[in-house]
Tab-separated table of C-alpha atoms and ligand atoms in Angstrom:
chain	number	residue	atom	x	y	z
D	1	MET	CA	0.000	0.000	0.000
D	2	LYS	CA	1.456	3.296	-1.131
D	3	GLN	CA	0.212	6.733	-0.190
D	4	THR	CA	1.321	9.969	-1.837
D	5	TYR	CA	1.071	13.429	-0.303
D	6	ARG	CA	1.992	16.826	-1.645
D	7	THR	CA	3.063	19.657	0.628
D	8	THR	CA	3.681	23.252	-0.308
D	9	SER	CA	5.204	24.513	2.938
D	10	ALA	CA	7.360	23.323	5.822
D	11	ALA	CA	4.290	23.617	8.064
D	12	GLU	CA	2.396	21.127	5.897
D	13	THR	CA	5.259	18.653	6.020
D	14	TYR	CA	5.441	19.127	9.798
D	15	ASN	CA	1.705	18.435	10.020
D	16	LEU	CA	2.118	15.271	7.991
D	17	GLY	CA	4.749	14.141	10.512
D	18	GLN	CA	2.263	14.755	13.310
D	19	LYS	CA	-0.381	12.793	11.446
D	20	ILE	CA	1.964	9.836	10.905
D	21	ALA	CA	2.793	9.873	14.631
D	22	GLN	CA	-0.856	9.258	15.490
D	23	LYS	CA	-0.686	5.858	13.778
D	24	LEU	CA	2.443	4.619	15.524
D	25	LYS	CA	2.258	2.130	18.368
D	26	GLY	CA	5.906	1.360	19.096
D	27	GLY	CA	8.491	-0.796	17.382
D	28	GLU	CA	8.184	0.936	14.017
D	29	LEU	CA	11.151	1.795	11.865
D	30	LEU	CA	10.700	4.743	9.512
D	31	CYS	CA	13.304	5.163	6.784
D	32	LEU	CA	13.304	8.667	5.410
D	33	TYR	CA	14.827	9.179	1.966
D	34	GLY	CA	15.326	12.460	0.145
D	35	PRO	CA	18.037	14.941	-0.813
D	36	LEU	CA	19.612	17.536	1.438
D	37	GLY	CA	17.022	20.186	2.259
D	38	ALA	CA	14.078	17.967	1.277
D	39	GLY	CA	12.392	18.345	4.657
D	40	LYS	CA	13.334	15.106	6.423
D	41	THR	CA	14.137	16.910	9.646
D	42	VAL	CA	10.989	19.031	9.355
D	43	LEU	CA	8.933	15.826	9.129
D	44	ALA	CA	10.881	14.320	12.051
D	45	LYS	CA	10.128	17.402	14.168
D	46	GLY	CA	6.407	17.093	13.450
D	47	LEU	CA	6.495	13.400	14.175
D	48	GLY	CA	8.269	13.956	17.496
D	49	GLN	CA	5.757	16.612	18.443
D	50	GLY	CA	2.934	14.266	17.457
D	51	LEU	CA	4.398	11.624	19.749
D	52	GLY	CA	4.082	14.072	22.623
D	53	ILE	CA	7.676	15.251	22.927
D	54	SER	CA	7.745	18.801	24.248
D	55	GLU	CA	11.455	19.492	23.937
D	56	GLU	CA	12.726	20.632	20.561
D	57	ILE	CA	13.684	17.914	18.103
D	58	THR	CA	17.042	19.010	16.723
D	59	SER	CA	18.845	17.585	13.740
D	60	PRO	CA	21.230	14.849	14.969
D	61	THR	CA	23.761	15.693	12.281
D	62	PHE	CA	26.748	15.607	14.627
D	63	ASN	CA	25.711	13.157	17.320
D	64	LEU	CA	24.001	10.882	14.722
D	65	ILE	CA	21.584	9.359	17.248
D	66	GLN	CA	19.220	11.288	19.486
D	67	GLU	CA	16.900	9.529	21.940
D	68	TYR	CA	13.729	10.991	23.442
D	69	ASP	CA	11.678	9.339	26.180
D	70	LEU	CA	7.996	8.781	25.513
D	71	ASP	CA	5.268	7.425	27.783
D	72	GLU	CA	5.048	3.771	28.779
D	73	GLY	CA	8.759	3.081	28.473
D	74	LEU	CA	8.813	3.854	24.765
D	75	LYS	CA	11.533	5.871	23.110
D	76	PHE	CA	11.652	7.955	19.952
D	77	VAL	CA	15.046	7.511	18.321
D	78	HIS	CA	15.978	10.017	15.627
D	79	MET	CA	19.055	9.221	13.556
D	80	ASP	CA	20.846	11.065	10.785
D	81	LEU	CA	23.414	8.848	9.102
D	82	TYR	CA	24.560	11.381	6.507
D	83	ARG	CA	28.048	11.500	7.942
D	84	LEU	CA	28.639	7.735	8.028
D	85	GLN	CA	31.258	6.555	5.552
D	86	HIS	CA	30.885	2.786	5.936
D	87	PRO	CA	27.922	0.613	6.959
D	88	GLU	CA	30.066	-1.080	9.634
D	89	GLU	CA	30.204	2.218	11.510
D	90	ALA	CA	26.438	1.979	12.021
D	91	GLU	CA	26.953	-1.301	13.861
D	92	ILE	CA	29.728	0.181	15.966
D	93	ILE	CA	27.585	3.103	17.090
D	94	GLY	CA	24.752	0.677	17.815
D	95	VAL	CA	22.150	1.583	15.198
D	96	PRO	CA	20.667	-1.945	14.914
D	97	ASP	CA	20.306	-2.122	18.724
D	98	TYR	CA	17.417	0.318	18.417
D	99	PHE	CA	15.405	-1.897	16.080
D	100	ARG	CA	13.208	-3.241	18.862
D	101	GLU	CA	9.643	-3.140	20.124
D	102	ASP	CA	10.062	-0.324	22.633
D	103	CYS	CA	11.558	2.124	20.121
D	104	ILE	CA	10.092	4.167	17.322
D	105	CYS	CA	13.061	4.780	15.028
D	106	LEU	CA	13.275	7.393	12.334
D	107	ILE	CA	16.374	7.363	10.140
D	108	GLU	CA	17.437	10.166	7.820
D	109	TRP	CA	19.862	8.893	5.141
D	110	PRO	CA	19.180	5.163	5.648
D	111	GLU	CA	20.841	4.371	2.277
D	112	ILE	CA	24.196	3.723	3.892
D	113	ILE	CA	22.848	0.880	6.064
D	114	GLU	CA	20.469	-0.689	3.559
D	115	ASP	CA	21.889	-4.160	4.301
D	116	TYR	CA	21.250	-3.843	8.034
D	117	LEU	CA	17.647	-2.743	7.739
D	118	PRO	CA	14.966	-5.233	8.749
D	119	GLU	CA	12.261	-6.284	6.282
D	120	ASP	CA	9.523	-4.690	8.290
D	121	LYS	CA	9.818	-0.932	7.872
D	122	LEU	CA	7.990	2.122	6.641
D	123	ILE	CA	9.641	3.816	3.704
D	124	ILE	CA	9.100	7.527	3.210
D	125	ARG	CA	10.509	9.300	0.159
D	126	ILE	CA	10.548	13.073	-0.128
D	127	GLU	CA	11.139	14.680	-3.506
D	128	GLY	CA	11.750	18.357	-4.038
D	129	SER	CA	13.805	20.996	-2.279
D	130	GLY	CA	14.131	24.737	-1.942
D	131	GLU	CA	10.771	26.439	-2.250
D	132	LEU	CA	9.350	23.786	-4.573
D	133	PRO	CA	6.399	21.697	-3.406
D	134	ARG	CA	7.331	18.288	-1.976
D	135	THR	CA	5.996	14.955	-3.055
D	136	ILE	CA	6.022	12.608	-0.088
D	137	GLU	CA	5.433	8.953	-0.748
D	138	ILE	CA	4.889	6.452	2.025
D	139	GLU	CA	5.211	2.715	1.414
D	140	ASN	CA	3.770	-0.007	3.642
D	141	TRP	CA	1.381	2.482	5.112
D	142	VAL	CA	-2.038	1.453	6.318
D	143	ASN	CA	-4.068	4.618	6.562
U	201	ADP	N1	7.060	21.707	1.531
U	201	ADP	C1	8.123	21.767	2.359
U	201	ADP	N2	8.343	20.747	3.215
U	201	ADP	C2	9.429	20.761	4.026
U	201	ADP	N3	10.340	21.733	4.083
U	201	ADP	C3	10.168	22.792	3.241
U	201	ADP	C4	9.051	22.850	2.360
U	201	ADP	N4	9.155	24.007	1.648
U	201	ADP	C5	10.262	24.627	2.087
U	201	ADP	N5	10.900	23.916	3.049
U	201	ADP	C6	12.157	24.287	3.720
U	201	ADP	O1	13.138	23.328	3.331
U	201	ADP	C7	14.050	23.102	4.403
U	201	ADP	C8	14.076	21.613	4.767
U	201	ADP	O2	15.108	21.420	5.688
U	201	ADP	P1	15.380	20.070	6.466
U	201	ADP	O3	14.119	19.534	7.039
U	201	ADP	O4	16.495	20.338	7.414
U	201	ADP	O5	15.882	19.105	5.272
U	201	ADP	P2	16.614	17.690	5.371
U	201	ADP	O6	16.545	17.211	6.789
U	201	ADP	O7	15.863	16.812	4.409
U	201	ADP	O8	18.019	17.941	4.889
U	201	ADP	C9	13.582	23.962	5.566
U	201	ADP	O9	14.334	25.159	5.558
U	201	ADP	C10	12.120	24.241	5.225
U	201	ADP	O10	11.661	25.465	5.751
U	202	MG	MG1	17.988	16.570	8.169
């Protein structure tokens, strides 16, 4: 099942993130594809807000992995793997350790660890950048 959305502002992409959050139960892995400036972090911010996180979701460009505590022992784990050079580094920093039932994982730039990704995942592709509208396609999405 594939769903396509079109957004014409950062606020709309943020709202889509919030909307996606409402459907999550825990244990999901969201792989977010799209070029630099596509709006991956904007969507992640909306998603985090939709999950009930009150602190600001910041881009984990330098620390790569950012964890946020949710209710009921769940965590939201936001990763940005842009700076990884080799897939093995993802294992060293413990990326696959977060693929578990009590985490909702969102990965920006998942391309680098394609081989480590489990079968069961949501794939989100954002096309467009700058002030152009975005096409946002979600695979494996039951809406
Ligand atoms: N429709 C849109 N959706 C998301 N971001 C948009 C949109 N239109 C313009 N923008 C802008 O594009 C930039 C996206 O940045 P960011 O989310 O950091 O990208 P990425 O994480 O994919 O590199 C922001 O400055 C945002 O304001
Ligand atoms: Mg980003």
